[in-house]
Amino acid sequence: MNQATDHSHIPDWGVDLDPARRPGVPMERTPPRLESVHRDRPAQQPHTVEVLHSIERLGITPVFGTSVPPSGVSGWIRRRAFRRSESDLRHWMLLLLADRVNVVEGLADDVRRSPRARAAAFGVAGAALALWMLRRRRRA
């Protein structure tokens, strides 16, 4: 039943049969490769703070961030997380926990340093205490 049919009456039929007529031939690379790019490993950044890295990698990358080194309880949790493989769920759960603890540490640091933040914290704590006392009074 499969008979060769003449499709020459259809515009642009068969334009992709000849490779020379294809739009991507010869193959072009987008964006084009840069020939004069320096491809050697960059110089190692000096270690001025503790840098945590995966146990799956032998060393740290040549360039790394130093703006927020691990510190406090969240830093302790992060150090424990980086003792585990990245394929271990506990690694990622410990990092999530460290992020949450870091938020609490930051809020506590704000309260310690700023009179405005201290006043706001005492206001929130006072309101929570008042609500708790009202609920206790209603139950009694």
mmCIF file of C-alpha atoms in Angstrom:
data_model
loop_
_atom_site.group_PDB
_atom_site.id
_atom_site.type_symbol
_atom_site.label_atom_id
_atom_site.label_comp_id
_atom_site.label_asym_id
_atom_site.label_seq_id
_atom_site.Cartn_x
_atom_site.Cartn_y
_atom_site.Cartn_z
ATOM 1 C CA MET A 1 0.000 0.000 0.000
ATOM 2 C CA ASN A 2 2.918 2.379 0.611
ATOM 3 C CA GLN A 3 3.460 3.930 -2.732
ATOM 4 C CA ALA A 4 5.894 6.747 -3.383
ATOM 5 C CA THR A 5 3.824 9.826 -3.981
ATOM 6 C CA ASP A 6 4.896 12.997 -5.681
ATOM 7 C CA HIS A 7 4.947 15.874 -3.208
ATOM 8 C CA SER A 8 6.754 18.347 -5.430
ATOM 9 C CA HIS A 9 3.637 20.478 -5.627
ATOM 10 C CA ILE A 10 3.961 21.271 -1.860
ATOM 11 C CA PRO A 11 6.092 24.386 -1.275
ATOM 12 C CA ASP A 12 9.459 23.656 0.422
ATOM 13 C CA TRP A 13 8.888 19.897 0.389
ATOM 14 C CA GLY A 14 12.147 18.024 0.833
ATOM 15 C CA VAL A 15 14.345 21.039 1.627
ATOM 16 C CA ASP A 16 15.899 19.148 4.518
ATOM 17 C CA LEU A 17 16.922 16.174 2.406
ATOM 18 C CA ASP A 18 20.089 17.790 1.109
ATOM 19 C CA PRO A 19 22.418 18.559 4.082
ATOM 20 C CA ALA A 20 23.938 21.507 2.226
ATOM 21 C CA ARG A 21 20.548 23.243 2.260
ATOM 22 C CA ARG A 22 19.908 22.828 5.976
ATOM 23 C CA PRO A 23 20.061 26.092 7.958
ATOM 24 C CA GLY A 24 22.460 24.689 10.603
ATOM 25 C CA VAL A 25 25.048 23.364 8.169
ATOM 26 C CA PRO A 26 27.874 23.991 8.645
ATOM 27 C CA MET A 27 27.295 23.803 12.384
ATOM 28 C CA GLU A 28 27.725 27.092 14.143
ATOM 29 C CA ARG A 29 28.351 27.421 17.845
ATOM 30 C CA THR A 30 26.259 30.010 19.660
ATOM 31 C CA PRO A 31 27.815 31.826 21.386
ATOM 32 C CA PRO A 32 31.031 31.366 19.433
ATOM 33 C CA ARG A 33 34.044 30.063 21.358
ATOM 34 C CA LEU A 34 36.566 32.662 22.356
ATOM 35 C CA GLU A 35 39.998 31.660 21.137
ATOM 36 C CA SER A 36 42.121 33.954 23.317
ATOM 37 C CA VAL A 37 40.580 33.043 26.687
ATOM 38 C CA HIS A 38 42.925 32.097 29.521
ATOM 39 C CA ARG A 39 41.885 28.563 30.524
ATOM 40 C CA ASP A 40 44.388 27.853 33.322
ATOM 41 C CA ARG A 41 43.287 27.417 36.925
ATOM 42 C CA PRO A 42 43.046 30.769 38.732
ATOM 43 C CA ALA A 43 45.368 31.471 41.650
ATOM 44 C CA GLN A 44 44.165 30.116 45.004
ATOM 45 C CA GLN A 45 42.514 32.747 47.183
ATOM 46 C CA PRO A 46 44.248 33.007 50.577
ATOM 47 C CA HIS A 47 42.433 31.464 53.562
ATOM 48 C CA THR A 48 41.565 34.195 56.050
ATOM 49 C CA VAL A 49 38.443 32.551 57.521
ATOM 50 C CA GLU A 50 37.139 29.021 57.944
ATOM 51 C CA VAL A 51 35.650 27.698 54.698
ATOM 52 C CA LEU A 52 33.403 24.635 54.763
ATOM 53 C CA HIS A 53 33.459 22.380 51.715
ATOM 54 C CA SER A 54 32.049 19.047 50.622
ATOM 55 C CA ILE A 55 33.868 15.868 51.608
ATOM 56 C CA GLU A 56 33.448 14.721 48.003
ATOM 57 C CA ARG A 57 35.882 17.405 46.848
ATOM 58 C CA LEU A 58 39.578 17.148 47.706
ATOM 59 C CA GLY A 59 40.134 20.846 48.303
ATOM 60 C CA ILE A 60 38.270 24.103 48.172
ATOM 61 C CA THR A 61 37.591 26.008 44.999
ATOM 62 C CA PRO A 62 40.137 28.639 43.917
ATOM 63 C CA VAL A 63 37.749 31.472 44.789
ATOM 64 C CA PHE A 64 35.226 31.399 47.632
ATOM 65 C CA GLY A 65 33.100 33.712 49.753
ATOM 66 C CA THR A 66 34.425 35.028 53.053
ATOM 67 C CA SER A 67 31.731 37.495 54.089
ATOM 68 C CA VAL A 68 29.924 35.200 56.536
ATOM 69 C CA PRO A 69 32.151 32.552 58.123
ATOM 70 C CA PRO A 70 30.437 29.906 60.267
ATOM 71 C CA SER A 71 30.005 31.035 63.873
ATOM 72 C CA GLY A 72 27.957 30.246 66.954
ATOM 73 C CA VAL A 73 25.552 27.349 67.252
ATOM 74 C CA SER A 74 24.642 27.561 63.561
ATOM 75 C CA GLY A 75 28.340 27.275 62.653
ATOM 76 C CA TRP A 76 28.671 24.210 64.877
ATOM 77 C CA ILE A 77 25.672 22.618 63.106
ATOM 78 C CA ARG A 78 27.139 23.473 59.679
ATOM 79 C CA ARG A 79 30.466 21.849 60.609
ATOM 80 C CA ARG A 80 28.563 18.679 61.538
ATOM 81 C CA ALA A 81 26.628 18.824 58.244
ATOM 82 C CA PHE A 82 29.793 19.056 56.167
ATOM 83 C CA ARG A 83 31.126 15.876 57.763
ATOM 84 C CA ARG A 84 28.489 13.999 55.773
ATOM 85 C CA SER A 85 28.169 13.325 52.065
ATOM 86 C CA GLU A 86 25.970 15.561 49.936
ATOM 87 C CA SER A 87 23.977 12.472 48.991
ATOM 88 C CA ASP A 88 22.999 12.020 52.652
ATOM 89 C CA LEU A 89 19.677 13.619 53.560
ATOM 90 C CA ARG A 90 21.036 14.468 57.026
ATOM 91 C CA HIS A 91 23.589 16.793 55.393
ATOM 92 C CA TRP A 92 20.837 18.938 53.886
ATOM 93 C CA MET A 93 18.536 18.758 56.909
ATOM 94 C CA LEU A 94 21.369 19.938 59.166
ATOM 95 C CA LEU A 95 22.065 22.831 56.787
ATOM 96 C CA LEU A 96 18.374 23.821 56.859
ATOM 97 C CA LEU A 97 18.400 23.656 60.648
ATOM 98 C CA ALA A 98 21.569 25.767 60.737
ATOM 99 C CA ASP A 99 19.843 28.408 58.591
ATOM 100 C CA ARG A 100 16.894 28.585 61.011
ATOM 101 C CA VAL A 101 19.212 28.774 64.020
ATOM 102 C CA ASN A 102 21.199 31.513 62.279
ATOM 103 C CA VAL A 103 18.005 33.575 61.916
ATOM 104 C CA VAL A 104 17.331 33.284 65.644
ATOM 105 C CA GLU A 105 20.972 34.169 66.394
ATOM 106 C CA GLY A 106 20.661 37.239 64.162
ATOM 107 C CA LEU A 107 17.470 38.370 65.873
ATOM 108 C CA ALA A 108 19.073 37.904 69.292
ATOM 109 C CA ASP A 109 22.091 39.892 68.129
ATOM 110 C CA ASP A 110 19.797 42.690 66.894
ATOM 111 C CA VAL A 111 18.010 42.794 70.242
ATOM 112 C CA ARG A 112 21.339 42.901 72.053
ATOM 113 C CA ARG A 113 22.714 45.779 69.940
ATOM 114 C CA SER A 114 19.748 48.007 69.109
ATOM 115 C CA PRO A 115 17.530 49.822 71.619
ATOM 116 C CA ARG A 116 14.704 49.926 69.058
ATOM 117 C CA ALA A 117 14.886 46.195 68.429
ATOM 118 C CA ARG A 118 15.052 45.582 72.188
ATOM 119 C CA ALA A 119 11.912 47.682 72.713
ATOM 120 C CA ALA A 120 10.124 45.830 69.899
ATOM 121 C CA ALA A 121 11.161 42.458 71.342
ATOM 122 C CA PHE A 122 9.942 43.385 74.798
ATOM 123 C CA GLY A 123 6.698 44.670 73.257
ATOM 124 C CA VAL A 124 6.118 41.408 71.394
ATOM 125 C CA ALA A 125 7.043 39.372 74.474
ATOM 126 C CA GLY A 126 4.719 41.485 76.629
ATOM 127 C CA ALA A 127 1.849 41.071 74.184
ATOM 128 C CA ALA A 128 2.396 37.302 74.071
ATOM 129 C CA LEU A 129 2.454 37.174 77.880
ATOM 130 C CA ALA A 130 -0.734 39.226 78.093
ATOM 131 C CA LEU A 131 -2.527 36.924 75.617
ATOM 132 C CA TRP A 132 -1.349 33.871 77.535
ATOM 133 C CA MET A 133 -2.634 35.323 80.828
ATOM 134 C CA LEU A 134 -6.012 36.201 79.279
ATOM 135 C CA ARG A 135 -6.434 32.647 78.003
ATOM 136 C CA ARG A 136 -5.543 31.233 81.416
ATOM 137 C CA ARG A 137 -8.083 33.539 83.091
ATOM 138 C CA ARG A 138 -10.864 32.418 80.666
ATOM 139 C CA ARG A 139 -10.202 28.748 81.384
ATOM 140 C CA ALA A 140 -10.364 29.237 85.138
#
